[in-house]
Coordinates of C-alpha atoms in Angstrom, one line a residue:
M1 CA -148.9 12.4 124.7
D2 CA -145.2 11.8 124.0
V3 CA -143.1 9.7 121.7
A4 CA -141.4 6.5 122.9
A5 CA -137.8 5.4 122.1
E6 CA -139.1 2.8 119.6
G7 CA -141.0 5.5 117.6
K8 CA -144.5 4.9 118.8
A9 CA -146.6 7.6 120.4
I10 CA -147.5 7.3 124.1
A11 CA -150.9 7.8 125.5
K12 CA -151.8 7.5 129.2
V13 CA -155.1 6.3 130.6
N14 CA -155.1 6.5 134.4
D15 CA -151.8 4.6 135.2
L16 CA -151.8 2.6 132.0
V17 CA -149.2 3.5 129.4
I18 CA -150.4 2.8 125.8
F19 CA -148.0 2.6 122.8
V20 CA -149.6 3.5 119.5
P21 CA -147.9 3.5 116.1
Y22 CA -148.6 5.9 113.2
V23 CA -150.0 8.7 115.4
V24 CA -148.3 11.8 116.7
P25 CA -148.7 13.9 119.9
G26 CA -151.8 16.1 119.5
D27 CA -153.9 13.6 117.5
V28 CA -157.3 12.9 119.0
V29 CA -158.1 9.2 118.2
D30 CA -160.1 6.2 119.2
L31 CA -157.9 3.4 120.2
Q32 CA -158.3 -0.4 120.0
I33 CA -156.2 -2.3 122.5
K34 CA -154.3 -5.1 120.7
R35 CA -152.1 -6.4 123.6
K36 CA -152.2 -5.7 127.3
K37 CA -149.6 -6.3 130.0
N38 CA -149.6 -5.2 133.7
K39 CA -148.1 -1.8 133.2
Y40 CA -148.6 -1.1 129.5
A41 CA -150.6 -1.9 126.4
E42 CA -150.2 -1.7 122.7
A43 CA -153.0 -0.3 120.6
E44 CA -153.9 1.0 117.1
A45 CA -155.8 4.0 116.1
V46 CA -159.1 3.0 114.6
K47 CA -160.6 6.5 114.1
F48 CA -159.1 10.0 113.9
H49 CA -161.3 12.8 115.4
E50 CA -158.8 15.6 115.1
L51 CA -155.3 15.8 113.6
S52 CA -152.4 17.3 115.4
P53 CA -151.2 20.7 114.2
S54 CA -147.6 19.2 114.3
R55 CA -148.6 16.4 111.9
A56 CA -147.0 16.1 108.4
V57 CA -148.5 14.4 105.3
P58 CA -146.7 11.1 104.5
F59 CA -145.0 11.4 101.1
C60 CA -144.7 7.6 100.4
Q61 CA -147.6 5.7 98.9
H62 CA -146.6 2.6 101.0
Y63 CA -146.5 4.5 104.3
G64 CA -148.2 2.6 107.1
V65 CA -148.0 -0.8 105.4
C66 CA -144.4 -1.6 104.6
G67 CA -143.3 -1.0 108.2
G68 CA -140.4 1.4 107.5
C69 CA -140.2 5.2 107.9
K70 CA -142.8 5.3 110.6
W71 CA -142.1 9.0 111.4
Q72 CA -143.2 10.4 108.0
V73 CA -146.2 11.8 109.9
L74 CA -143.8 14.1 111.9
P75 CA -142.1 17.1 110.3
Y76 CA -138.3 16.6 110.3
S77 CA -137.8 19.4 112.8
E78 CA -140.0 17.5 115.2
Q79 CA -138.3 14.2 114.5
I80 CA -134.9 15.5 115.5
R81 CA -136.4 17.2 118.6
Y82 CA -137.7 13.9 119.8
K83 CA -134.4 12.2 119.0
Q84 CA -132.5 14.8 121.0
K85 CA -134.9 14.2 123.9
Q86 CA -134.4 10.4 123.6
V87 CA -130.6 10.8 124.0
E88 CA -131.0 13.2 126.9
D89 CA -133.6 11.1 128.7
N90 CA -131.6 7.9 128.4
L91 CA -128.3 9.4 129.6
K92 CA -129.9 11.1 132.5
R93 CA -132.4 8.4 133.5
I94 CA -130.3 5.3 133.0
G95 CA -126.8 6.7 133.2
K96 CA -127.5 8.8 136.4
I97 CA -124.1 10.5 135.9
E98 CA -123.0 14.1 135.7
L99 CA -123.4 15.5 132.2
P100 CA -122.3 18.6 130.4
E101 CA -124.7 20.5 128.2
I102 CA -125.7 18.2 125.4
S103 CA -125.0 19.6 121.9
P104 CA -127.9 20.1 119.5
I105 CA -128.4 17.0 117.2
L106 CA -126.8 17.1 113.8
G107 CA -129.7 16.6 111.4
S108 CA -129.3 15.0 108.0
A109 CA -129.1 17.3 105.0
K110 CA -130.9 14.7 103.0
T111 CA -134.2 13.3 104.4
E112 CA -135.1 11.4 101.2
F113 CA -132.9 9.2 99.0
Y114 CA -130.2 9.1 101.6
R115 CA -129.4 5.4 101.9
N116 CA -126.6 3.8 99.9
K117 CA -127.9 0.2 100.3
L118 CA -131.3 -1.5 100.0
E119 CA -132.4 -5.1 99.8
F120 CA -135.6 -6.3 98.2
T121 CA -137.3 -9.7 98.4
F122 CA -139.2 -11.6 95.7
S123 CA -142.2 -13.7 96.8
N124 CA -145.1 -15.5 95.1
K125 CA -147.3 -14.3 98.0
R126 CA -148.1 -10.6 97.4
W127 CA -149.4 -8.9 100.5
L128 CA -152.8 -7.4 100.2
T129 CA -153.6 -4.3 102.3
S130 CA -156.6 -4.2 104.6
E131 CA -158.3 -1.9 102.1
E132 CA -157.6 -4.2 99.1
V133 CA -159.0 -7.1 101.1
R134 CA -162.2 -5.1 102.0
Q135 CA -162.6 -4.1 98.3
D136 CA -162.0 -7.7 97.2
V137 CA -159.2 -6.5 94.8
K138 CA -158.0 -9.3 92.5
Y139 CA -154.6 -9.1 91.0
D140 CA -153.7 -11.1 87.8
Q141 CA -150.1 -11.2 89.2
M142 CA -149.7 -12.4 92.8
N143 CA -145.9 -12.4 92.5
A144 CA -144.3 -9.4 94.1
V145 CA -140.9 -7.8 94.8
G146 CA -140.5 -5.4 97.6
F147 CA -140.2 -5.5 101.4
H148 CA -141.2 -8.2 103.9
I149 CA -144.3 -7.3 105.9
P150 CA -143.4 -7.1 109.6
G151 CA -144.5 -10.3 111.3
A152 CA -145.2 -12.2 108.1
F153 CA -142.0 -13.8 106.8
D154 CA -143.5 -15.2 103.6
K155 CA -145.5 -12.1 102.6
V156 CA -144.0 -9.3 100.5
L157 CA -145.4 -5.8 99.9
A158 CA -145.1 -4.9 96.2
I159 CA -143.1 -1.7 96.2
E160 CA -143.7 0.8 93.3
K161 CA -141.5 3.6 94.6
C162 CA -139.3 3.7 97.7
W163 CA -137.9 7.1 98.8
L164 CA -134.9 5.7 100.8
Q165 CA -132.4 5.3 97.9
D166 CA -131.6 7.1 94.7
D167 CA -134.4 6.6 92.2
I168 CA -132.1 4.3 90.0
S169 CA -132.9 1.7 92.6
N170 CA -136.7 1.9 91.8
R171 CA -136.1 1.8 88.1
I172 CA -133.9 -1.3 88.3
R173 CA -136.2 -3.2 90.6
N174 CA -139.3 -2.4 88.6
A175 CA -137.5 -3.3 85.3
I176 CA -136.5 -6.7 86.7
R177 CA -140.0 -7.2 88.0
D178 CA -141.6 -6.4 84.6
Y179 CA -139.2 -8.6 82.7
A180 CA -139.8 -11.5 85.1
Y181 CA -143.6 -11.0 84.7
E182 CA -143.4 -10.8 81.0
H183 CA -141.2 -13.9 80.7
D184 CA -143.0 -15.9 83.4
Y185 CA -140.1 -16.3 85.9
S186 CA -141.0 -18.0 89.1
F187 CA -140.7 -16.0 92.4
I188 CA -139.7 -17.9 95.6
N189 CA -142.3 -19.5 97.8
L190 CA -140.7 -18.9 101.2
R191 CA -142.7 -21.7 102.8
T192 CA -142.1 -24.5 100.3
Q193 CA -138.7 -23.0 99.1
E194 CA -139.8 -23.4 95.4
G195 CA -139.2 -20.7 92.8
M196 CA -136.2 -19.0 91.2
L197 CA -136.0 -15.3 92.1
R198 CA -135.1 -14.7 95.8
N199 CA -133.5 -11.3 96.6
M200 CA -131.9 -8.3 95.1
I201 CA -129.5 -5.8 96.7
V202 CA -128.7 -2.4 95.3
R203 CA -125.6 -0.4 96.5
T204 CA -124.9 3.2 95.4
S205 CA -121.9 5.2 96.3
S206 CA -120.7 8.8 96.7
T207 CA -118.3 8.1 93.8
G208 CA -121.2 7.4 91.4
E209 CA -120.6 3.7 91.2
L210 CA -123.5 1.3 91.3
M211 CA -123.6 -2.3 92.4
V212 CA -126.6 -4.7 91.8
I213 CA -126.6 -8.2 93.3
V214 CA -129.4 -10.6 92.1
I215 CA -129.9 -13.7 94.2
C216 CA -131.7 -16.8 92.9
K217 CA -132.4 -20.5 93.5
I218 CA -131.2 -22.7 90.7
T219 CA -131.8 -26.5 90.6
E220 CA -131.9 -27.2 86.9
E221 CA -129.6 -26.3 84.0
H222 CA -132.3 -24.5 81.9
E223 CA -133.0 -22.2 84.9
M224 CA -129.4 -21.0 84.8
E225 CA -129.8 -20.1 81.2
L226 CA -133.0 -18.2 82.0
F227 CA -131.3 -16.4 84.9
K228 CA -128.4 -15.3 82.7
Q229 CA -130.9 -13.9 80.1
L230 CA -132.4 -11.8 82.9
L231 CA -128.9 -10.6 84.0
Q232 CA -128.1 -9.7 80.3
F233 CA -131.3 -7.7 80.1
V234 CA -130.3 -5.8 83.3
A235 CA -126.8 -5.1 81.9
D236 CA -128.2 -3.9 78.6
S237 CA -130.9 -1.7 80.2
F238 CA -128.7 -0.1 82.8
P239 CA -125.2 0.6 81.5
E240 CA -124.5 2.7 84.6
I241 CA -124.2 -0.4 86.7
T242 CA -120.5 -0.8 87.4
S243 CA -120.8 -4.1 89.3
L244 CA -123.5 -6.6 88.3
L245 CA -123.2 -9.7 90.5
Y246 CA -125.2 -12.8 91.2
I247 CA -125.4 -15.4 93.9
I248 CA -126.9 -18.9 93.8
N249 CA -128.7 -19.6 97.0
N250 CA -130.3 -23.0 97.3
K251 CA -130.5 -22.9 101.1
C252 CA -133.7 -22.4 103.2
N253 CA -132.6 -19.0 104.5
D254 CA -131.6 -15.7 102.9
T255 CA -128.1 -15.2 104.4
I256 CA -125.4 -14.9 101.8
N257 CA -122.2 -14.6 104.0
D258 CA -121.4 -18.3 103.3
L259 CA -122.1 -18.2 99.6
D260 CA -119.9 -17.5 96.5
V261 CA -120.5 -14.3 94.6
H262 CA -120.2 -14.4 90.8
V263 CA -119.4 -11.4 88.6
F264 CA -121.7 -11.1 85.5
K265 CA -120.4 -7.7 84.4
G266 CA -117.9 -5.1 85.8
K267 CA -116.0 -5.3 89.0
D268 CA -116.7 -7.2 92.2
H269 CA -116.7 -4.0 94.3
I270 CA -117.5 -0.3 94.4
F271 CA -115.7 2.5 96.2
E272 CA -116.8 5.0 98.8
E273 CA -114.8 8.2 99.3
M274 CA -114.2 10.4 102.3
E275 CA -111.6 13.3 102.5
G276 CA -109.6 11.7 99.7
L277 CA -109.7 8.2 101.4
R278 CA -111.1 5.4 99.3
F279 CA -113.0 2.6 100.9
K280 CA -113.6 -0.6 99.0
V281 CA -117.1 -1.9 99.4
G282 CA -117.8 -5.5 98.3
P283 CA -121.2 -7.3 98.2
K284 CA -120.9 -8.5 101.8
S285 CA -119.1 -5.5 103.2
F286 CA -120.6 -3.4 106.0
Y287 CA -120.6 0.4 105.4
Q288 CA -122.7 3.0 107.2
T289 CA -125.8 3.3 105.0
N290 CA -126.0 7.1 105.1
S291 CA -122.7 8.1 103.5
E292 CA -123.0 11.9 104.1
Q293 CA -124.0 11.5 107.8
A294 CA -121.3 8.8 108.3
Y295 CA -118.8 11.4 107.3
N296 CA -120.2 13.9 109.8
L297 CA -120.3 11.2 112.5
Y298 CA -116.6 10.3 111.9
K299 CA -115.6 13.9 112.0
V300 CA -117.2 14.3 115.4
A301 CA -115.4 11.2 116.6
R302 CA -112.1 12.4 115.3
E303 CA -112.6 15.9 116.8
F304 CA -113.5 14.3 120.2
A305 CA -110.4 12.1 120.1
G306 CA -108.2 15.3 120.1
L307 CA -105.4 13.7 118.1
T308 CA -102.0 15.5 117.7
G309 CA -100.1 12.8 115.8
N310 CA -98.4 11.2 118.8
E311 CA -101.3 9.0 120.1
L312 CA -101.8 5.2 120.1
V313 CA -105.5 4.7 119.3
Y314 CA -107.5 1.5 119.8
D315 CA -110.6 1.3 117.6
L316 CA -112.9 -1.3 119.1
Y317 CA -115.6 -2.9 117.0
T318 CA -113.8 -1.4 114.0
G319 CA -115.9 -3.2 111.3
T320 CA -114.2 -2.6 108.0
G321 CA -111.8 -0.2 109.6
T322 CA -113.5 3.0 108.4
I323 CA -113.0 5.0 111.6
A324 CA -109.5 3.5 112.2
N325 CA -108.4 4.5 108.7
F326 CA -110.2 7.8 108.9
V327 CA -108.2 8.9 112.0
S328 CA -104.9 7.2 111.1
R329 CA -103.4 10.4 109.6
Q330 CA -103.7 12.2 112.9
A331 CA -102.4 9.3 115.1
R332 CA -99.0 7.6 115.7
Q333 CA -100.6 4.2 115.4
V334 CA -104.2 2.8 115.3
I335 CA -105.2 -0.8 116.3
G336 CA -108.6 -2.0 115.1
I337 CA -110.4 -5.0 116.6
E338 CA -113.5 -6.6 115.1
Y339 CA -115.4 -9.9 115.5
V340 CA -116.0 -10.6 111.8
P341 CA -112.9 -11.9 110.0
E342 CA -114.1 -10.9 106.6
A343 CA -114.6 -7.3 107.8
I344 CA -111.0 -7.2 109.1
E345 CA -109.8 -8.4 105.7
D346 CA -111.7 -5.4 104.2
A347 CA -110.1 -3.1 106.8
K348 CA -106.6 -4.3 105.8
V349 CA -107.4 -3.8 102.1
N350 CA -108.6 -0.3 102.7
A351 CA -105.5 0.5 104.6
E352 CA -103.4 -0.8 101.7
I353 CA -105.4 1.1 99.1
N354 CA -104.9 4.4 101.0
D355 CA -101.2 3.7 101.7
I356 CA -101.9 3.7 105.4
K357 CA -99.0 2.0 107.2
N358 CA -99.7 2.8 110.8
A359 CA -102.9 0.7 111.2
L360 CA -103.0 -2.9 112.5
F361 CA -106.2 -5.0 112.5
Y362 CA -107.1 -8.1 114.6
A363 CA -110.1 -10.4 114.3
G364 CA -111.8 -12.0 117.3
D365 CA -114.5 -11.7 119.9
M366 CA -113.9 -8.4 121.7
K367 CA -114.0 -9.8 125.2
D368 CA -111.5 -12.5 124.2
M369 CA -109.2 -10.2 122.2
L370 CA -109.1 -7.1 124.3
T371 CA -107.3 -8.5 127.4
Q372 CA -104.7 -7.2 129.8
D373 CA -102.1 -9.3 127.9
F374 CA -103.1 -7.6 124.6
I375 CA -102.7 -4.2 126.3
N376 CA -99.3 -5.2 127.7
Q377 CA -98.2 -6.5 124.3
H378 CA -99.4 -3.7 122.1
G379 CA -99.1 -0.7 124.5
R380 CA -101.6 1.3 126.6
P381 CA -103.8 3.3 124.3
D382 CA -103.9 7.1 124.7
V383 CA -107.3 7.1 123.1
I384 CA -110.0 4.4 122.7
I385 CA -112.7 4.8 120.1
T386 CA -115.5 2.3 120.6
D387 CA -118.5 1.7 118.3
P388 CA -120.3 -1.4 119.7
P389 CA -123.4 -3.1 118.4
R390 CA -126.9 -2.2 119.9
A391 CA -126.3 -4.4 123.0
G392 CA -123.4 -2.2 124.1
M393 CA -120.1 -3.4 125.6
H394 CA -119.5 -6.6 127.5
Q395 CA -118.5 -6.1 131.2
D396 CA -115.2 -7.8 130.5
V397 CA -114.4 -5.2 127.8
I398 CA -115.3 -2.3 130.1
D399 CA -113.0 -3.9 132.8
V400 CA -110.1 -4.0 130.4
I401 CA -110.8 -0.4 129.3
L402 CA -110.6 0.7 132.9
F403 CA -107.4 -1.3 133.3
A404 CA -105.9 0.4 130.2
E405 CA -106.7 3.9 131.5
P406 CA -106.6 5.8 128.2
K407 CA -106.7 9.6 128.5
R408 CA -109.8 9.8 126.4
I409 CA -112.6 7.5 125.3
V410 CA -114.8 8.3 122.3
Y411 CA -118.0 6.2 122.6
V412 CA -120.1 6.0 119.4
S413 CA -123.5 4.3 119.9
C414 CA -126.6 3.4 117.9
N415 CA -128.5 2.7 121.2
P416 CA -128.3 5.5 123.8
A417 CA -129.9 3.2 126.4
T418 CA -127.1 0.6 126.5
Q419 CA -124.6 3.5 126.0
A420 CA -126.0 5.1 129.2
R421 CA -125.6 1.8 131.1
D422 CA -121.9 1.6 130.0
L423 CA -121.2 5.2 130.8
Q424 CA -122.4 4.5 134.4
L425 CA -119.9 1.6 134.6
L426 CA -117.1 3.9 133.4
D427 CA -118.1 6.8 135.7
E428 CA -115.8 5.8 138.5
K429 CA -112.7 6.8 136.5
Y430 CA -114.1 8.9 133.6
K431 CA -116.0 12.1 133.4
V432 CA -118.3 12.9 130.4
K433 CA -117.0 16.0 128.7
A434 CA -119.1 16.3 125.5
V435 CA -122.2 14.7 123.9
Q436 CA -123.1 15.0 120.3
P437 CA -126.2 13.2 118.9
V438 CA -126.2 12.6 115.1
D439 CA -129.3 11.7 113.0
M440 CA -128.4 8.9 110.5
F441 CA -131.9 7.7 109.6
P442 CA -134.6 10.3 109.0
H443 CA -138.2 9.1 109.4
T444 CA -137.2 6.4 111.9
H445 CA -136.7 6.6 115.7
H446 CA -133.0 5.5 115.5
V447 CA -130.3 7.9 116.5
E448 CA -126.5 7.7 116.8
N449 CA -124.8 9.4 119.7
V450 CA -121.1 10.3 120.3
V451 CA -119.8 10.8 123.8
L452 CA -116.4 12.0 124.9
L453 CA -115.0 10.8 128.2
E454 CA -111.8 12.0 129.9
L455 CA -109.8 10.4 132.7
R456 CA -110.7 12.0 136.0

């Protein structure tokens, strides 16, 4: 048995590859096939005969139902071993390029309570586990707040304790839930779009600040009064909240990017801090969700960039400019490009807050913005740092990078498979000099990888 890139264990029967969630190599199990294709099948374990010696006991009461943290059954040392193997397999098998020795993965010091952001959903359709259904458990309260069940958009698993974020997140969520139960607040029906309470986002930060955003549907005046009573309860119960915000969402979907954010108490933002740099994080801002590992990731990227103070750096897919601003002190000038205009506004604000005067930011689709004309206008970069989405870089972007011929490219990726594909396309002009995997998300199969390329 082995572990696949998506975190499922792999079993082989004759020539058929079978993917199985929630088991680990060494488990002896009976499998029931759920879906079969020509070359592979998906199955679930229906009976355990023998447990693997490398198995860990899951620490979360919701393990196996909520759909997150699938690797709690693996000791952390095994998790990062498989992530290291995932990076190496992808780069060698897909990239088919010459590689240096790959550095050992940087594990996360925190494997519990490491996230700085979580979103919870309210629903009037509480998910019942298979065991609860078998035992015919009846709940007086079928409203729930927690996480969506995978594959069931309108069902929510009631979460009592989540181990991903500081425990203040659990206390706030449970207090809002109990207040809503006690005062008979309606929870949204995601099919009919009826009900008041919709979502809740909690953001913590390394500076100790705390943001809570409560999202509701309001169609009548008296509902607004009830909602504000709930917010006042939250403000009174949790004085440590520095930013208590709310959003009225009367649409049929949960996206908030196009909606106004209202301040009920405190500021409309919190700050993250890194090496004395302060990063303003608003309710819609993107920020790496593991703050401590983000710092380690950015340090690797900066070290690979090999900056002396004289370089022009392009930071592609810059987001809110975190990497661009982080490396700006060691560069002559940094130019950041990002698709999302709001993120670029955040990047400019963060540069201003930190008195960074050598960073420029541009918004637009990367393949449309990063052109030969752009290079000719702004100068050929000495270093390109790129941190694309999971799909990797568009062919047009790679072509312009090859035209620009920077001395070094630092490629940060959350998907080693598409990264390997892109490295193969860059291989004609660039040689891979260093590879550093970084684990951002313990108990999941996701891994970040930083690669240094130098001009041949």
